[in-house]
mmCIF file of C-alpha atoms in Angstrom:
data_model
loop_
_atom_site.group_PDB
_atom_site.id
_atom_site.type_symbol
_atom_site.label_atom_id
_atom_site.label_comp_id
_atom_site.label_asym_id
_atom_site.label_seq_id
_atom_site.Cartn_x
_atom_site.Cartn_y
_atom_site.Cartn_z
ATOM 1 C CA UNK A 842 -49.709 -39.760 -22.644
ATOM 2 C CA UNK A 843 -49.023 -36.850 -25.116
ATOM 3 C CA UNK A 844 -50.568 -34.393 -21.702
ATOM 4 C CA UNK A 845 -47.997 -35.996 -19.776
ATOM 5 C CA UNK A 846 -45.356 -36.069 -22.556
ATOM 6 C CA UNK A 847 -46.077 -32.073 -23.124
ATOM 7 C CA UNK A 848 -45.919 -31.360 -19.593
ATOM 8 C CA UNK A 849 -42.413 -33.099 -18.891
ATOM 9 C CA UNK A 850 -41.628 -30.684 -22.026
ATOM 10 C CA UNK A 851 -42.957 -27.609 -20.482
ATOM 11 C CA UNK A 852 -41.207 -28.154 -17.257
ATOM 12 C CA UNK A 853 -37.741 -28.832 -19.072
ATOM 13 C CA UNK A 854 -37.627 -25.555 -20.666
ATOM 14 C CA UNK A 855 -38.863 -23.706 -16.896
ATOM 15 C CA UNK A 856 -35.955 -25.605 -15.514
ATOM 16 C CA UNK A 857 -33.498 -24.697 -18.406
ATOM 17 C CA UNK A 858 -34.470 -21.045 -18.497
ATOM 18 C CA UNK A 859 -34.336 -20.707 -14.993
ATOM 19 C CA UNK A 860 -30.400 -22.906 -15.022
ATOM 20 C CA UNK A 861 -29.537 -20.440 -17.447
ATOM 21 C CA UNK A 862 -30.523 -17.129 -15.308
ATOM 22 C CA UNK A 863 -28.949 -19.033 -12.328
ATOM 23 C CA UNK A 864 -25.959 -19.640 -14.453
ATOM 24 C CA UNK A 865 -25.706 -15.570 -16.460
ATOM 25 C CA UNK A 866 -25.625 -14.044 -12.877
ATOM 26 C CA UNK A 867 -22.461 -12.110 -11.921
ATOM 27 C CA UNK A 868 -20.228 -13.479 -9.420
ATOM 28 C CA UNK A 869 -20.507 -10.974 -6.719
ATOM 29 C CA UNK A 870 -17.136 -9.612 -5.059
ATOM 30 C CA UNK A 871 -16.712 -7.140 -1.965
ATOM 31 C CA UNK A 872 -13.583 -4.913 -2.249
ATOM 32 C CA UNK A 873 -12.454 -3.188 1.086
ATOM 33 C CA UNK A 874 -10.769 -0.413 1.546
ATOM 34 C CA UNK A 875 -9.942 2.131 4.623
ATOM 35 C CA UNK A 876 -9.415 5.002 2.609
ATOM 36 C CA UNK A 877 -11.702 7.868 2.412
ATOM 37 C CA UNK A 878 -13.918 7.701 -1.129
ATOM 38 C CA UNK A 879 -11.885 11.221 -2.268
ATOM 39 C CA UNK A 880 -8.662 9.727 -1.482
ATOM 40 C CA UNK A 881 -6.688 8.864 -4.622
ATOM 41 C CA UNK A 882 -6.158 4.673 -3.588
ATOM 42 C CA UNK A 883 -10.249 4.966 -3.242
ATOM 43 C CA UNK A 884 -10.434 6.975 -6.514
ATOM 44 C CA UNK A 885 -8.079 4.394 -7.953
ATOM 45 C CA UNK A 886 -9.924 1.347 -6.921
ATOM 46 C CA UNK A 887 -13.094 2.615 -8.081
ATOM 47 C CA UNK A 888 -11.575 2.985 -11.556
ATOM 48 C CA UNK A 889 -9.590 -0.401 -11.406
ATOM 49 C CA UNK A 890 -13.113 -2.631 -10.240
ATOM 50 C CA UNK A 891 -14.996 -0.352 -12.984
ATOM 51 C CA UNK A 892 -12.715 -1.188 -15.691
ATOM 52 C CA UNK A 893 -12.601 -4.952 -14.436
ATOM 53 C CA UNK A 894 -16.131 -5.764 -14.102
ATOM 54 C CA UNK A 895 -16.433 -3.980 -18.172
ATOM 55 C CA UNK A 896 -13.091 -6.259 -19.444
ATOM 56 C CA UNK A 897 -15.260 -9.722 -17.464
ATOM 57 C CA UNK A 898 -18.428 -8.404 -19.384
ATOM 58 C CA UNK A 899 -20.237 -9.407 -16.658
ATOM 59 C CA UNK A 900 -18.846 -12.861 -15.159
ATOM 60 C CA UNK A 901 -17.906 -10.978 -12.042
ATOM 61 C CA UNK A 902 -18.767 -7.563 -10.233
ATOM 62 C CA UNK A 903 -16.792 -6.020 -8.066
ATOM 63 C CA UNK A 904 -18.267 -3.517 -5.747
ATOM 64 C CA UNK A 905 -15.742 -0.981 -3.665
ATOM 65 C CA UNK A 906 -16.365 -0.324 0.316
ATOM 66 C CA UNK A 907 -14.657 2.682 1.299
ATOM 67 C CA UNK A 908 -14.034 4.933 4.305
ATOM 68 C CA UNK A 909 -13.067 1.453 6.605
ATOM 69 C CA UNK A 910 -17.485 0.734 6.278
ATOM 70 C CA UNK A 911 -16.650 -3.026 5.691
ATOM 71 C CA UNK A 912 -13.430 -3.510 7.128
ATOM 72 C CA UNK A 913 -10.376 -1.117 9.104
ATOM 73 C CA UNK A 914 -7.001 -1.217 8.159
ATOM 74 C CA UNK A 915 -5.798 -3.331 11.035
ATOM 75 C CA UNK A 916 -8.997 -5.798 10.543
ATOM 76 C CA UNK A 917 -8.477 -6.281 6.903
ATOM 77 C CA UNK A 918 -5.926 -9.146 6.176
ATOM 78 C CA UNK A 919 -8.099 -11.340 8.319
ATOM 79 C CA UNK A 920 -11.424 -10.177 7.452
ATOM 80 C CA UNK A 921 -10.305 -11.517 3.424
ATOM 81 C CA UNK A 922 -8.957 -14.474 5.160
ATOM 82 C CA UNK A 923 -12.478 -15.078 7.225
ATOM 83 C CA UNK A 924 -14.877 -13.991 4.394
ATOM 84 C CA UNK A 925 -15.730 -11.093 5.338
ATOM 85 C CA UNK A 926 -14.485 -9.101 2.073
ATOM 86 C CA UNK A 927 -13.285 -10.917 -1.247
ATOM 87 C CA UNK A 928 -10.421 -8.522 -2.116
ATOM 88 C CA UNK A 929 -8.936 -5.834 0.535
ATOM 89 C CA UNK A 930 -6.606 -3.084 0.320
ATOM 90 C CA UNK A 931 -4.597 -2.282 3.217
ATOM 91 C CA UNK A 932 -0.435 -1.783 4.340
ATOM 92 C CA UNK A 933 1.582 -4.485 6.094
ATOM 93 C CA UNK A 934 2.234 -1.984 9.289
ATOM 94 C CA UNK A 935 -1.260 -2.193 9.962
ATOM 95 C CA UNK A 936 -0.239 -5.768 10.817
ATOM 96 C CA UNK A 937 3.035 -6.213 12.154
ATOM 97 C CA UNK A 938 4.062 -9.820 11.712
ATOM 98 C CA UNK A 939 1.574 -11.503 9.543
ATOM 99 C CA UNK A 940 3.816 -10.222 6.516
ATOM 100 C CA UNK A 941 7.632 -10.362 8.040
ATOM 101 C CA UNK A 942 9.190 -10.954 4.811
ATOM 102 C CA UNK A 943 7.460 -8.455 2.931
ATOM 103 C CA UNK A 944 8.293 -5.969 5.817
ATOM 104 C CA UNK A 945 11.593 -5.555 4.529
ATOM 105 C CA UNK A 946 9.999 -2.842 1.815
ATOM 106 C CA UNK A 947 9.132 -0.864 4.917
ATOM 107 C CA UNK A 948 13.366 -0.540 6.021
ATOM 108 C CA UNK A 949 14.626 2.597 5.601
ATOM 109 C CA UNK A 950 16.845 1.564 2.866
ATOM 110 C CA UNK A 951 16.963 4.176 0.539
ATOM 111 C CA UNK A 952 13.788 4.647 -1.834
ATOM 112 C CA UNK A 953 13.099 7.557 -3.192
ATOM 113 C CA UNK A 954 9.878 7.690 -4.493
ATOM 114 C CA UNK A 955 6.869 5.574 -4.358
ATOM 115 C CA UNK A 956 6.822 4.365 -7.838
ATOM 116 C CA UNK A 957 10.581 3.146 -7.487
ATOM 117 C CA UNK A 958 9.299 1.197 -4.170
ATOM 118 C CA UNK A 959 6.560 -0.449 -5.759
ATOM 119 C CA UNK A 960 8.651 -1.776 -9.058
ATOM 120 C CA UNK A 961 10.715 -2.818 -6.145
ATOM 121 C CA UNK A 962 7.931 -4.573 -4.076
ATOM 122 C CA UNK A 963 7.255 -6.168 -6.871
ATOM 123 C CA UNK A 964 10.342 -7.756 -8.343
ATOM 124 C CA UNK A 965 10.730 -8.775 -4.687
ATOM 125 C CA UNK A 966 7.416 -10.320 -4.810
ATOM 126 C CA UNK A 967 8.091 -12.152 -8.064
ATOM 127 C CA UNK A 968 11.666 -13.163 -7.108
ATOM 128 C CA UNK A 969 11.563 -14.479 -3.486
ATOM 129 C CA UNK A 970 7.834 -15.680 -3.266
ATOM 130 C CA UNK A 971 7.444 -15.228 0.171
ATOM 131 C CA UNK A 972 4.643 -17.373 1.795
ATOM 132 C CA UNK A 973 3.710 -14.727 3.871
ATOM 133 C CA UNK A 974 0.664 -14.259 1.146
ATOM 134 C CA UNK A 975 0.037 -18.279 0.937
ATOM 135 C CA UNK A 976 -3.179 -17.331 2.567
ATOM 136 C CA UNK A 977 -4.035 -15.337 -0.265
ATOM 137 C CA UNK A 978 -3.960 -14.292 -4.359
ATOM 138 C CA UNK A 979 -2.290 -11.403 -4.275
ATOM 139 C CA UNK A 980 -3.658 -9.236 -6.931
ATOM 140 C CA UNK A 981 -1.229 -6.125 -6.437
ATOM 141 C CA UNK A 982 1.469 -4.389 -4.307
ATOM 142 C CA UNK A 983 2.015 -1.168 -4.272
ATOM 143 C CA UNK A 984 4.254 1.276 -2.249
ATOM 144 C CA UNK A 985 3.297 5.187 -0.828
ATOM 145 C CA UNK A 986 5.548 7.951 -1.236
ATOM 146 C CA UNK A 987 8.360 8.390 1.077
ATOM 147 C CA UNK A 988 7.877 9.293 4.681
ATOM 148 C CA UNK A 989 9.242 12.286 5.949
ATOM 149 C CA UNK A 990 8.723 13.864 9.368
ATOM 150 C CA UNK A 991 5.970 16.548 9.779
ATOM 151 C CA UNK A 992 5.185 18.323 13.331
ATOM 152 C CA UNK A 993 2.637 20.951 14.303
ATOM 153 C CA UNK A 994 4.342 23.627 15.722
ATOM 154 C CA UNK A 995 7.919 22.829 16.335
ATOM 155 C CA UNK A 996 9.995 22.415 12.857
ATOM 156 C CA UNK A 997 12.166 19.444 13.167
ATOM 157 C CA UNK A 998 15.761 20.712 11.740
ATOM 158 C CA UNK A 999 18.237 18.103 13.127
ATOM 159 C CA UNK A 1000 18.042 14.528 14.796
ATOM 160 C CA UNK A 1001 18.117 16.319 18.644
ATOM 161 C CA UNK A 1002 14.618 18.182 17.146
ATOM 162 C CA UNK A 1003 13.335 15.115 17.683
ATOM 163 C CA UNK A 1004 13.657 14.026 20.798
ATOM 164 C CA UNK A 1005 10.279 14.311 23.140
ATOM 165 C CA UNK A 1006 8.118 14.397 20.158
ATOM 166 C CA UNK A 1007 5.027 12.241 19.721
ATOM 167 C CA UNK A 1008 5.225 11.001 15.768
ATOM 168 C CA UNK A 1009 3.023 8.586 14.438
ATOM 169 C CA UNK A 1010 4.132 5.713 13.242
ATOM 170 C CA UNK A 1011 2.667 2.347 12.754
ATOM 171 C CA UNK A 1012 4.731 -1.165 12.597
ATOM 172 C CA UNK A 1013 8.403 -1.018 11.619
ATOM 173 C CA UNK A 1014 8.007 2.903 10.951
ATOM 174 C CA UNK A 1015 6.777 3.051 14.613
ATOM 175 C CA UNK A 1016 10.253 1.514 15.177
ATOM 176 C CA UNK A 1017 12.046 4.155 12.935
ATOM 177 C CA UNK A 1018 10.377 7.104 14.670
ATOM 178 C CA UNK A 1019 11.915 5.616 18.109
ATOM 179 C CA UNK A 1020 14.901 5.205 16.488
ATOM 180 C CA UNK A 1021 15.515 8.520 14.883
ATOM 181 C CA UNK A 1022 14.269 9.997 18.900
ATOM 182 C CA UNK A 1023 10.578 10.601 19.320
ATOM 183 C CA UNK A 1024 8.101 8.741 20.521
ATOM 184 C CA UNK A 1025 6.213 6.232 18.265
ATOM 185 C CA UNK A 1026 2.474 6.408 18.318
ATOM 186 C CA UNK A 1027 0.038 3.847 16.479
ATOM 187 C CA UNK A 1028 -2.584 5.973 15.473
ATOM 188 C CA UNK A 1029 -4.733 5.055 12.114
ATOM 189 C CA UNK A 1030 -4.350 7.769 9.410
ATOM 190 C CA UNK A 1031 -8.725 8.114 9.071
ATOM 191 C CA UNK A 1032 -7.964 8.781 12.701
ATOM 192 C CA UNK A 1033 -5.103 11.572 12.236
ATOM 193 C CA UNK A 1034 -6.811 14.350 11.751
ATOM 194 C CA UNK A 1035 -8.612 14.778 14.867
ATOM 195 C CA UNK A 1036 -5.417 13.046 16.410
ATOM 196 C CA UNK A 1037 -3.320 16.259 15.397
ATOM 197 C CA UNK A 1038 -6.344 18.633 16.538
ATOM 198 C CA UNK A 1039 -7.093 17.445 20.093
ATOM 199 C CA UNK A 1040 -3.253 17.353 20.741
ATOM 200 C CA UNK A 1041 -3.125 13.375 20.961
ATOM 201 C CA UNK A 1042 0.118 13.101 18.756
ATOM 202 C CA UNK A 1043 2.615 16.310 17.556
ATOM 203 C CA UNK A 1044 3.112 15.138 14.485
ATOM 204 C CA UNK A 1045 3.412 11.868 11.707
ATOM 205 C CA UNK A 1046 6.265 10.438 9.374
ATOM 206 C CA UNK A 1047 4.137 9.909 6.302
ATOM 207 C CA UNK A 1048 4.116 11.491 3.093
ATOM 208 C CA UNK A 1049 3.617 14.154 1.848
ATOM 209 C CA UNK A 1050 0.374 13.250 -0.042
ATOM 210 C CA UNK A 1051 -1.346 12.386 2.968
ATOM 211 C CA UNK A 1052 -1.191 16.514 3.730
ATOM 212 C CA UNK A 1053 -4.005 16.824 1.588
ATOM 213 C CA UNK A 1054 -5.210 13.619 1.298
ATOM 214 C CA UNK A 1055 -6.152 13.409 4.807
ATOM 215 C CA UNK A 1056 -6.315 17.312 5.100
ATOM 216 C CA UNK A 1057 -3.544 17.104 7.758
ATOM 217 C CA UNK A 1058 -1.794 19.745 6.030
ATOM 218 C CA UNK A 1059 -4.624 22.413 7.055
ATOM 219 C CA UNK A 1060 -3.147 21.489 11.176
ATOM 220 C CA UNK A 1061 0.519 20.779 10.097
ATOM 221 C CA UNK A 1062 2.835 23.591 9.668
ATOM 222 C CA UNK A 1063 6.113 21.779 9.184
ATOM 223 C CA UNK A 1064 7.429 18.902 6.928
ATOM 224 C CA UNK A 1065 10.962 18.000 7.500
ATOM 225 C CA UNK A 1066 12.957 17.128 4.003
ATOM 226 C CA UNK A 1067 13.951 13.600 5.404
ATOM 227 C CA UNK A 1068 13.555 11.546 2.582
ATOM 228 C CA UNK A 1069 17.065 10.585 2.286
ATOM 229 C CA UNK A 1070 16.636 7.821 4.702
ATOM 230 C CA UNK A 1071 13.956 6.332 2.330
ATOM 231 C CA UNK A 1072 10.832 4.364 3.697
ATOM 232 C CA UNK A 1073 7.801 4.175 2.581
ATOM 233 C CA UNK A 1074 4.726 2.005 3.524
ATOM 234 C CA UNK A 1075 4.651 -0.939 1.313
ATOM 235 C CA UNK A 1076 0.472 -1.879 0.300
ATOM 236 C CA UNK A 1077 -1.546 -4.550 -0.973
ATOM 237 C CA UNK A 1078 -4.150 -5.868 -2.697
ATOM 238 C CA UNK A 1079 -5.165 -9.505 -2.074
ATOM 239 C CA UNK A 1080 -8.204 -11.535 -2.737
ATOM 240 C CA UNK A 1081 -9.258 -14.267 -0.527
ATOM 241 C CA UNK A 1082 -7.967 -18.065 -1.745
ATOM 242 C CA UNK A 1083 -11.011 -20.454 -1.736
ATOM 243 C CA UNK A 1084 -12.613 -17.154 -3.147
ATOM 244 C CA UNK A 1085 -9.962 -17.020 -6.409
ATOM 245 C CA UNK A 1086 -9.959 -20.700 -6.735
ATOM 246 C CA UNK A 1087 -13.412 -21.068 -7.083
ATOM 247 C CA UNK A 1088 -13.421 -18.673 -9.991
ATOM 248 C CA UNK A 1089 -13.137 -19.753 -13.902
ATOM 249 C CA UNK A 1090 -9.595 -19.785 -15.316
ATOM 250 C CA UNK A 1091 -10.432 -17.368 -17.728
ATOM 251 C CA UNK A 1092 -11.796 -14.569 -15.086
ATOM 252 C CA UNK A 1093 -8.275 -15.774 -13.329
ATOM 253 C CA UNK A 1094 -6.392 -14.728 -16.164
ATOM 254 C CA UNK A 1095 -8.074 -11.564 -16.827
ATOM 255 C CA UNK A 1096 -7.953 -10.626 -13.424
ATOM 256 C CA UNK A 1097 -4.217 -10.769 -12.895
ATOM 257 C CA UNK A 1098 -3.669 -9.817 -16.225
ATOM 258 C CA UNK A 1099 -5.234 -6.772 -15.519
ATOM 259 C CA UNK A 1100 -3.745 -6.228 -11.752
ATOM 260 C CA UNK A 1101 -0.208 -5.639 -13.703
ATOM 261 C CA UNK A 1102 -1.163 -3.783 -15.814
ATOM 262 C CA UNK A 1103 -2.691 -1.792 -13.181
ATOM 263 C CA UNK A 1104 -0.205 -1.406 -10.785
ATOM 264 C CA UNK A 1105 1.593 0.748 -12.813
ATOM 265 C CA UNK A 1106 -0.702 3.173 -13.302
ATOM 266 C CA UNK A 1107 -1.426 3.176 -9.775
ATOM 267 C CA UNK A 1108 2.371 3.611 -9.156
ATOM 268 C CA UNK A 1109 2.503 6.620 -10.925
ATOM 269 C CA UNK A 1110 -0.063 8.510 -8.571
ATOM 270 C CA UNK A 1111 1.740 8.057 -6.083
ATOM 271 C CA UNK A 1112 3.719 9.870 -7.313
ATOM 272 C CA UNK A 1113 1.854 12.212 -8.708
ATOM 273 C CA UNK A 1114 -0.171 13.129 -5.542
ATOM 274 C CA UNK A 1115 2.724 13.492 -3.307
ATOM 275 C CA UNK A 1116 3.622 16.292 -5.921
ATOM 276 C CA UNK A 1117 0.163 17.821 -5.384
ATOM 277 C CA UNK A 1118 0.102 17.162 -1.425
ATOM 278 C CA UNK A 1119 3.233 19.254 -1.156
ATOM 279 C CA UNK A 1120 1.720 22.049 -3.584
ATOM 280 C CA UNK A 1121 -1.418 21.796 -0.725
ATOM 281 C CA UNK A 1122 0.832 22.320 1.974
ATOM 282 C CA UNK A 1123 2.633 25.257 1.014
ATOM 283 C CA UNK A 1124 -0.549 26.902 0.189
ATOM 284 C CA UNK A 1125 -2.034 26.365 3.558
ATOM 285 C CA UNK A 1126 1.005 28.464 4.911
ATOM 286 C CA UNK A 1127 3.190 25.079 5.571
ATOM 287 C CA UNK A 1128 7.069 25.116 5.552
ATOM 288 C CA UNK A 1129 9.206 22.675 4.107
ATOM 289 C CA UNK A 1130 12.506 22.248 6.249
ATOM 290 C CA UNK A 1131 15.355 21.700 4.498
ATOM 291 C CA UNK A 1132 18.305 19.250 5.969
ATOM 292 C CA UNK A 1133 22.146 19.550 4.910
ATOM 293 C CA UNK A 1134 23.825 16.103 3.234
ATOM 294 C CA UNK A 1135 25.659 15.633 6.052
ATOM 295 C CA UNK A 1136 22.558 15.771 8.761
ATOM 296 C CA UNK A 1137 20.665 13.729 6.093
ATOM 297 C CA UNK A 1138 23.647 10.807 6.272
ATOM 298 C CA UNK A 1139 23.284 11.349 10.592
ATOM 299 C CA UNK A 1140 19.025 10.277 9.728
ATOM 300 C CA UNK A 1141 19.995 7.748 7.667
ATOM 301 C CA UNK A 1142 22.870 6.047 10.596
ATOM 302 C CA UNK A 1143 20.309 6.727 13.157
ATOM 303 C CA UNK A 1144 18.293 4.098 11.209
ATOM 304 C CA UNK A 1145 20.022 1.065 11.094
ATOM 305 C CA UNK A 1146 19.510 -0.491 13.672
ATOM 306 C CA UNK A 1147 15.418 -0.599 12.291
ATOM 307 C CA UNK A 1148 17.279 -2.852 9.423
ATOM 308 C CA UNK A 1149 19.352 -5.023 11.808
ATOM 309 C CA UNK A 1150 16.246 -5.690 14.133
ATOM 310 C CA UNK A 1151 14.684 -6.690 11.015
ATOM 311 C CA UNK A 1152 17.472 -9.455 10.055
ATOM 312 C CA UNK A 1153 17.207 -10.161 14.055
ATOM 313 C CA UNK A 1154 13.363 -10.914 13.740
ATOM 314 C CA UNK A 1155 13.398 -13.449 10.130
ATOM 315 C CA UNK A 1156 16.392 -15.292 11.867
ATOM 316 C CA UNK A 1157 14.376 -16.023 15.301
ATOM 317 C CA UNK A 1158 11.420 -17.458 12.702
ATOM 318 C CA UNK A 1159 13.849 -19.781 10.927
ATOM 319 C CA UNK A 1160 15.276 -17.901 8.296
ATOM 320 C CA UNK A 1161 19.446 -17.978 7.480
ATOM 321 C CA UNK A 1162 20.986 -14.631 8.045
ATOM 322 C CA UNK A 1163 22.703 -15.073 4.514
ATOM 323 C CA UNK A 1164 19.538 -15.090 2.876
ATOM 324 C CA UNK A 1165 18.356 -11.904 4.453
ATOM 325 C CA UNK A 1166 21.655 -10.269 3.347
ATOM 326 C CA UNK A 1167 21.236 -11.505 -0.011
ATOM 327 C CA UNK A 1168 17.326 -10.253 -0.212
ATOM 328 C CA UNK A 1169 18.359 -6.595 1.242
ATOM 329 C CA UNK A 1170 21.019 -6.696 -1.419
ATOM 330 C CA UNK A 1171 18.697 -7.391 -3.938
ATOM 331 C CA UNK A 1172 16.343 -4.672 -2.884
ATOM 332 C CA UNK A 1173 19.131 -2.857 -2.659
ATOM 333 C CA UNK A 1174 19.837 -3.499 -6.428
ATOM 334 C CA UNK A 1175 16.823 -3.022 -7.668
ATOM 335 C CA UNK A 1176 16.411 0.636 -6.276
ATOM 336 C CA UNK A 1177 19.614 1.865 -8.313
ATOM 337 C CA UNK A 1178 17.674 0.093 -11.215
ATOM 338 C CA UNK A 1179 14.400 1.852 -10.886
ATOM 339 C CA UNK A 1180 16.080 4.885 -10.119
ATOM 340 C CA UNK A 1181 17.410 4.955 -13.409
ATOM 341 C CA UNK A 1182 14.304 4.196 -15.213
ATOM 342 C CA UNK A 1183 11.940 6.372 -13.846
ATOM 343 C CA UNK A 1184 14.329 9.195 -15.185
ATOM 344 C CA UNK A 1185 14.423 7.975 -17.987
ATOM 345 C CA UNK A 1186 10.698 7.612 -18.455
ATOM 346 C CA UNK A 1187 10.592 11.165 -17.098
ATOM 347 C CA UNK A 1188 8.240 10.116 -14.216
ATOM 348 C CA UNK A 1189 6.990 13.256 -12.136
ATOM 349 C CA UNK A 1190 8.879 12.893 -8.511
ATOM 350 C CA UNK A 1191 8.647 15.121 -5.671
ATOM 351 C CA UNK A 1192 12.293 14.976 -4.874
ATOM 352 C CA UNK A 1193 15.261 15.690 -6.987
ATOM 353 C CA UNK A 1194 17.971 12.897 -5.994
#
């Protein structure tokens, strides 16, 4: 009896140690991302999981694939949907549709700078809740710099400069580099590069960080000083649903806690290393074109229609035309706002407005 007795007692303690290993491992999390690993939103991401998995003292680990070896741009809101990766960082052009609401931070509408964008994105976010991201827990959103028109051997100096081109441009940028009189190519930017070199496309509205950050501005010799019109591509970070649910509240709350006070840092990069793109261009021999007031106001006509296609799109999926007014106002709004605090918090920009 007492054999048996100690026996039962041996195997409750095997059990219990082996519940409580079961129970002290890390819940494992696969982070996307296109970029490649030297890019800043790659160097960014390494630092934000590092700094997460540290602050959850080991409750969860997240572990960064870069360079598009887990999922591409184009494949990543449905490979966090499917499983495939827990958290993935990619832009709504990539996936024209999927996100209409959010796509209004993609209209040319005016932003000047890709930390103004992304305090915009987010009060958007925050205000209008759009279900486009039902699907998901959106961890962060984040906007580039602004996109201005570079070409390889022709400098772009007015609107008729533009005509015959082939730009790239992806989703409603695609439609803005039709608009303004080129030729809109979908080309991934991992895929620019050799895009540029083999003669594929002439050029790319993007910003000017991508110069270095791809290395385009070693092929580029031209960036046209178009920011006036104001778009930029808006990103994000989401996480997949069942994925976030399933986690403890108090990994939830660190988590998001943390993913605000993150995007702000990551904001300011942008920033930053559109600063430092331009500085990489110039070096390499690269011109930037300067464009008068008045051709900059021509740009920024030439664009509209991008924003009334826009309000033509929501309405055909169900939404009132007044609340697509009042939700460009807003953004709108919120740009004058931003504007004025990121002078006043002295943030680095590449453009003096």
């Amino acid at each position: 009896m007492r054999k048996a007795g100690l026996t039962a007692l041996v195997v409750s303690i095997v059990f219990s140690a082996y519940s409580f290993t079961f129970a002290a491992e890390p819940v494992k999390l696969k982070f996307a991302n296109y970029f490649p690993p030297t890019h800043m939103n790659s160097v960014m991401m390494g630092k934000f999981s590092e700094e997460l998995n540290k602050k959850l003292a080991g409750k969860v680990e997240l572990t960064q694939y870069t360079g598009s070896t887990l999922l591409s741009a184009p494949k990543m809101a449905a490979g966090v949907t499917s499983g495939i990766a827990d958290i993935g960082l990619s832009n709504l052009a990539y996936t024209r549709g999927r996100f209409p609401v959010m796509e209004i931070m993609d209209l040319p509408l005016g932003f000047p700078s890709g930390w103004i964008a992304t305090h915009v994105a987010n009060d958007f976010y925050n205000k209008f809740k759009p279900k486009d991201f039902d699907a998901y827990h959106v961890l962060m959103l984040s906007d580039s710099s602004i996109n201005v028109i570079q070409t390889l051997n022709k400098p772009v100096k007015t609107l008729e400069d533009m005509k015959g081109l082939k730009i790239r441009g992806t989703g409603r940028l695609g439609d803005m580099v039709k608009a303004l009189g080129a030729t809109p190519i979908p080309i991934e930017t991992p895929d620019l590069y050799d895009s540029l070199k083999r003669g594929v496309i002439e050029g790319a509205m993007l910003p000017l960080e991508t110069l270095k950050g791809f290395k385009t501005g070693e092929l580029l010799k031209y960036a046209t000083a178009s920011w006036k019109v104001g778009s930029a591509y808006c990103f994000y970070v989401v996480m997949n649903k069942q994925k976030w649910d399933s986690l403890p509240p108090d990994v939830q709350k660190v988590i998001d806690e943390f993913s605000r006070e993150f995007t702000e840092r990551w904001a300011v990069e942008w920033n930053k290393i559109d600063i430092v793109g331009r500085d990489f261009f110039i070096a390499k021999g690269g011109q930037i074109v300067p464009i008068s007031d008045a051709e900059s106001a021509r740009w920024v006509k030439a664009a509209e229609p991008v924003i009334e296609d826009y309000k033509k799109d929501l309405v055909s999926k169900g939404h009132k035309a007044g609340d697509i007014d009042g939700w460009l106002s807003f953004v709108r709004e919120r740009i004058e706002y931003w504007k004025g605090q990121e002078k006043i918090q002295k943030i680095p920009t590449s453009y003096q407005y």
